[in-house]
């Protein structure tokens, strides 16, 4: 009742190809197909009905004869393609068995099994590394094992995997490999990967002399509804089949369950069940989260230092003092509609600013510059260990095959510069140049679209500030100030609403650009899966970088920097007056922006990751519950959500964007690592829960490292030093305060005998004569209040001075101090980063020894066999030769 191959397996097969159009000819080849068998009521079975052959993959399609509202010609065409495809699968050596759905008779499940010979053949083709002999090197025990033992999963629950020395598999040397049981020599993950490799390359049709092949195209065209490997059991129950290790259940209980939030991840089991690509993601995420603990502790300490220093913050007390801040009249911050206001209106924001704009901020910025280097260097060491332990050291050079889509377009012949052999490529040099040009232009177009949206947000800020200034008037007589006016100033209202709108636009543009980036990358036609993902990663991160960080860069480095002065303000597009910062600077506004975007993004992503797959699976279960039948393993998995073609790409992207928030702008928000730590503790378990309980089992894939994300993070780390130094120098008020304390509070510029911060506010606010207002910007004066002068944030000479409204000597001292600080801080941090990177090797000595030992054993075991064969052959020749010599000597003696 099942289909089996009729001829010996080989890599290159004569496959049956059917034309895309037209009816089958009378002399058309007979197509082998999987016969439909009855379900044997064994719910947890992972085997064919003979209970011997393991199910390595499942294909799902809808019976064409039972489809409704579909033309007969159309479903016959689909049926021919599917039958040709399954026939070629059988000719490739695979075994097929079909079973109808228990809940929906139209759905048919085709179970695929790869026999031993097929596995061995394709393991050699794919250069899969398999065990040679057990690892005889002693494993180094960490001094922290006693402490970390309480966070590890008990070895009684998850037994440690035996370590082996491995080598690329070769059928001719099969006796040299460590084969104790043929059924377990290839793990289920490896079996599924081999079958997926075959499914992606088997042909099924021809159109205009172009062959069509691969399961992906059949899925896209709707001929098959799904294709996936099976989970080994239900996530919440152990399998009744003794041959099933119930690894999914163990992963759920010990990894994905919320109660396991503080446990270390069972990475070896994750890698064994889902493959190296999933394993390396969770290894990186776990390592990043552990490193965040140190950053979070230091960040909290700096935050508490800021809270403590709030009590002695002299300049904030001056702002809140009714005799100082309450007597300083500030100039309007917009034309006509805005009025004069007293400085003490900003009392609450100045108190908050003292927390974030303190000496602790400088210490934390320097620390984070060093922390990010330690994180990247120690991750390289950890990654090197995983590369060895998971047999991916030479993966890219040996195993990775071209994508089927790439192979299908290889119609041009070129000569390889290295081998001097002819090979097929999908495009000429000119065609490649044209593709790169088109794709680059498209990427820059979308980046310009983001820039345009940022400009739109800026225009919104400039225009809405006028509205809030009119609807939220500030009291100018210092009496009857309502509580809401105390906290909700026009600047605060503008910042909050603009941040929320910016966040919404960011999310919308993200959803749109995700599809565009995939289309652009498909058009590029990268050769391998790694090249495809690296190309897509670069595009997506470049877009996300501009999308998420542009508003933060604007607030940090542009807002309030070029505003002129009240008598000669600077305008955007000749219409909108440029924004000004509060008297304390834009640092608090940057903190608000970061909190809204970073917090909103984390909340939105976690809700989306939990609710979307859960709701979809709930709908699927409700649709299938009408039959009230208990579902077999393959049908239960079919009702789960597909993992998607890009797998965990979006999880990487989410975390790297967060890494940028934690490092690029941490000088303005020392609690960012704390928020990231809390989010990551949840993210690990949410991702684990999602792929273990809500997704179909992903096709196991090899991965040597985290790919293009590594150089991206290194680039962010370098940029972070500059951005944090510039935030302290140009966004915060730390440098002007230091200049005042050491130079302008004492003679010859100041009136105090000792260095002090007293008088800082009065000294740093310039004076402007109301009579110097231009007619188009002069505010509408209040009848009972008509000041002669007002103050504004800048360092300029007062009216009546020979250089009135020009920058004062204080301004040039501050500029010199800012530039000096920027250069000194950058060079110190970069020097320390260089020393750390030089001292910490990328590969530990222990890992180097293991790699050398494995190479030595590989050479010894695989090449000694040739020596034994040659010795055996030469030994026989030598015996015959000596025997002939003895006979000739006897004859001579006779």
Tab-separated table of N, CA, C and O in Angstrom, residues 823-861:
chain	number	residue	atom	x	y	z
A	823	UNK	N	36.966	64.788	21.759
A	823	UNK	CA	38.182	64.151	21.238
A	823	UNK	C	38.833	63.281	22.309
A	823	UNK	O	39.222	62.126	22.048
A	824	UNK	N	38.941	63.810	23.533
A	824	UNK	CA	39.611	63.060	24.603
A	824	UNK	C	38.821	61.790	24.949
A	824	UNK	O	39.393	60.694	25.047
A	825	UNK	N	37.498	61.924	25.117
A	825	UNK	CA	36.691	60.754	25.485
A	825	UNK	C	36.734	59.685	24.404
A	825	UNK	O	36.905	58.492	24.684
A	826	UNK	N	36.583	60.099	23.145
A	826	UNK	CA	36.626	59.128	22.045
A	826	UNK	C	37.955	58.384	22.028
A	826	UNK	O	37.992	57.149	21.931
A	827	UNK	N	39.049	59.109	22.127
A	827	UNK	CA	40.354	58.464	22.023
A	827	UNK	C	40.619	57.535	23.201
A	827	UNK	O	41.190	56.449	23.019
A	828	UNK	N	40.207	57.951	24.395
A	828	UNK	CA	40.420	57.091	25.563
A	828	UNK	C	39.618	55.799	25.436
A	828	UNK	O	40.143	54.697	25.621
A	829	UNK	N	38.332	55.932	25.100
A	829	UNK	CA	37.479	54.744	24.996
A	829	UNK	C	37.918	53.853	23.845
A	829	UNK	O	37.987	52.621	23.992
A	830	UNK	N	38.246	54.437	22.694
A	830	UNK	CA	38.715	53.629	21.568
A	830	UNK	C	40.027	52.918	21.902
A	830	UNK	O	40.234	51.763	21.505
A	831	UNK	N	40.900	53.583	22.629
A	831	UNK	CA	42.172	52.958	23.007
A	831	UNK	C	41.924	51.764	23.931
A	831	UNK	O	42.502	50.685	23.742
A	832	UNK	N	41.041	51.955	24.913
A	832	UNK	CA	40.717	50.856	25.818
A	832	UNK	C	40.043	49.713	25.060
A	832	UNK	O	40.343	48.528	25.297
A	833	UNK	N	39.147	50.043	24.148
A	833	UNK	CA	38.493	49.014	23.328
A	833	UNK	C	39.518	48.234	22.522
A	833	UNK	O	39.434	46.998	22.417
A	834	UNK	N	40.489	48.918	21.940
A	834	UNK	CA	41.520	48.248	21.148
A	834	UNK	C	42.354	47.306	22.018
A	834	UNK	O	42.647	46.169	21.617
A	835	UNK	N	42.722	47.763	23.211
A	835	UNK	CA	43.523	46.931	24.116
A	835	UNK	C	42.743	45.681	24.512
A	835	UNK	O	43.281	44.558	24.502
A	836	UNK	N	41.453	45.858	24.849
A	836	UNK	CA	40.632	44.714	25.243
A	836	UNK	C	40.498	43.718	24.097
A	836	UNK	O	40.630	42.506	24.288
A	837	UNK	N	40.204	44.240	22.894
A	837	UNK	CA	40.062	43.359	21.728
A	837	UNK	C	41.358	42.618	21.419
A	837	UNK	O	41.337	41.470	20.960
A	838	UNK	N	42.494	43.267	21.688
A	838	UNK	CA	43.792	42.630	21.415
A	838	UNK	C	44.114	41.561	22.458
A	838	UNK	O	44.643	40.495	22.129
A	839	UNK	N	43.778	41.846	23.719
A	839	UNK	CA	44.120	40.921	24.799
A	839	UNK	C	43.267	39.656	24.748
A	839	UNK	O	43.765	38.548	24.982
A	840	UNK	N	41.982	39.806	24.442
A	840	UNK	CA	41.062	38.658	24.460
A	840	UNK	C	41.090	37.957	23.103
A	840	UNK	O	40.624	38.516	22.105
A	841	UNK	N	41.614	36.751	23.000
A	841	UNK	CA	41.636	36.042	21.709
A	841	UNK	C	40.234	35.583	21.318
A	841	UNK	O	39.385	35.312	22.178
A	842	UNK	N	39.993	35.518	20.018
A	842	UNK	CA	38.673	35.110	19.530
A	842	UNK	C	38.391	33.639	19.789
A	842	UNK	O	37.231	33.231	19.892
A	843	UNK	N	39.434	32.820	19.863
A	843	UNK	CA	39.280	31.384	20.105
A	843	UNK	C	40.133	31.011	21.311
A	843	UNK	O	41.327	31.331	21.350
A	844	UNK	N	39.541	30.351	22.287
A	844	UNK	CA	40.277	29.969	23.486
A	844	UNK	C	41.270	28.852	23.168
A	844	UNK	O	41.115	28.112	22.186
A	845	UNK	N	42.279	28.710	24.023
A	845	UNK	CA	43.285	27.663	23.822
A	845	UNK	C	42.666	26.282	23.897
A	845	UNK	O	43.073	25.361	23.163
A	846	UNK	N	41.689	26.111	24.765
A	846	UNK	CA	41.025	24.812	24.882
A	846	UNK	C	40.330	24.432	23.586
A	846	UNK	O	40.427	23.290	23.121
A	847	UNK	N	39.646	25.392	22.968
A	847	UNK	CA	38.967	25.122	21.705
A	847	UNK	C	39.968	24.850	20.588
A	847	UNK	O	39.756	23.975	19.743
A	848	UNK	N	41.073	25.603	20.575
A	848	UNK	CA	42.115	25.357	19.566
A	848	UNK	C	42.651	23.941	19.673
A	848	UNK	O	42.872	23.262	18.658
A	849	UNK	N	42.887	23.475	20.914
A	849	UNK	CA	43.399	22.115	21.106
A	849	UNK	C	42.403	21.077	20.601
A	849	UNK	O	42.791	20.079	19.970
A	850	UNK	N	41.131	21.310	20.847
A	850	UNK	CA	40.112	20.369	20.388
A	850	UNK	C	40.070	20.312	18.857
A	850	UNK	O	39.932	19.238	18.266
A	851	UNK	N	40.166	21.474	18.218
A	851	UNK	CA	40.126	21.521	16.750
A	851	UNK	C	41.334	20.792	16.163
A	851	UNK	O	41.217	20.011	15.202
A	852	UNK	N	42.513	21.034	16.754
A	852	UNK	CA	43.727	20.347	16.282
A	852	UNK	C	43.626	18.843	16.482
A	852	UNK	O	44.016	18.067	15.621
A	853	UNK	N	43.093	18.439	17.644
A	853	UNK	CA	42.946	17.018	17.933
A	853	UNK	C	41.997	16.362	16.936
A	853	UNK	O	42.253	15.264	16.443
A	854	UNK	N	40.893	17.043	16.612
A	854	UNK	CA	39.932	16.484	15.670
A	854	UNK	C	40.541	16.351	14.275
A	854	UNK	O	40.341	15.332	13.602
A	855	UNK	N	41.278	17.367	13.839
A	855	UNK	CA	41.917	17.290	12.528
A	855	UNK	C	42.930	16.155	12.476
A	855	UNK	O	43.040	15.436	11.470
A	856	UNK	N	43.672	15.992	13.562
A	856	UNK	CA	44.663	14.914	13.612
A	856	UNK	C	43.988	13.554	13.513
A	856	UNK	O	44.411	12.691	12.729
A	857	UNK	N	42.913	13.364	14.292
A	857	UNK	CA	42.223	12.082	14.260
A	857	UNK	C	41.556	11.831	12.919
A	857	UNK	O	41.524	10.699	12.431
A	858	UNK	N	41.020	12.895	12.320
A	858	UNK	CA	40.388	12.749	11.012
A	858	UNK	C	41.395	12.236	9.985
A	858	UNK	O	41.117	11.296	9.233
A	859	UNK	N	42.558	12.857	9.960
A	859	UNK	CA	43.598	12.413	9.036
A	859	UNK	C	44.046	10.991	9.341
A	859	UNK	O	44.225	10.158	8.446
A	860	UNK	N	44.187	10.709	10.625
A	860	UNK	CA	44.675	9.382	11.022
A	860	UNK	C	43.679	8.296	10.673
A	860	UNK	O	44.031	7.281	10.052
A	861	UNK	N	42.401	8.501	11.027
A	861	UNK	CA	41.405	7.461	10.826
A	861	UNK	C	41.045	7.273	9.366
A	861	UNK	O	40.879	6.145	8.892
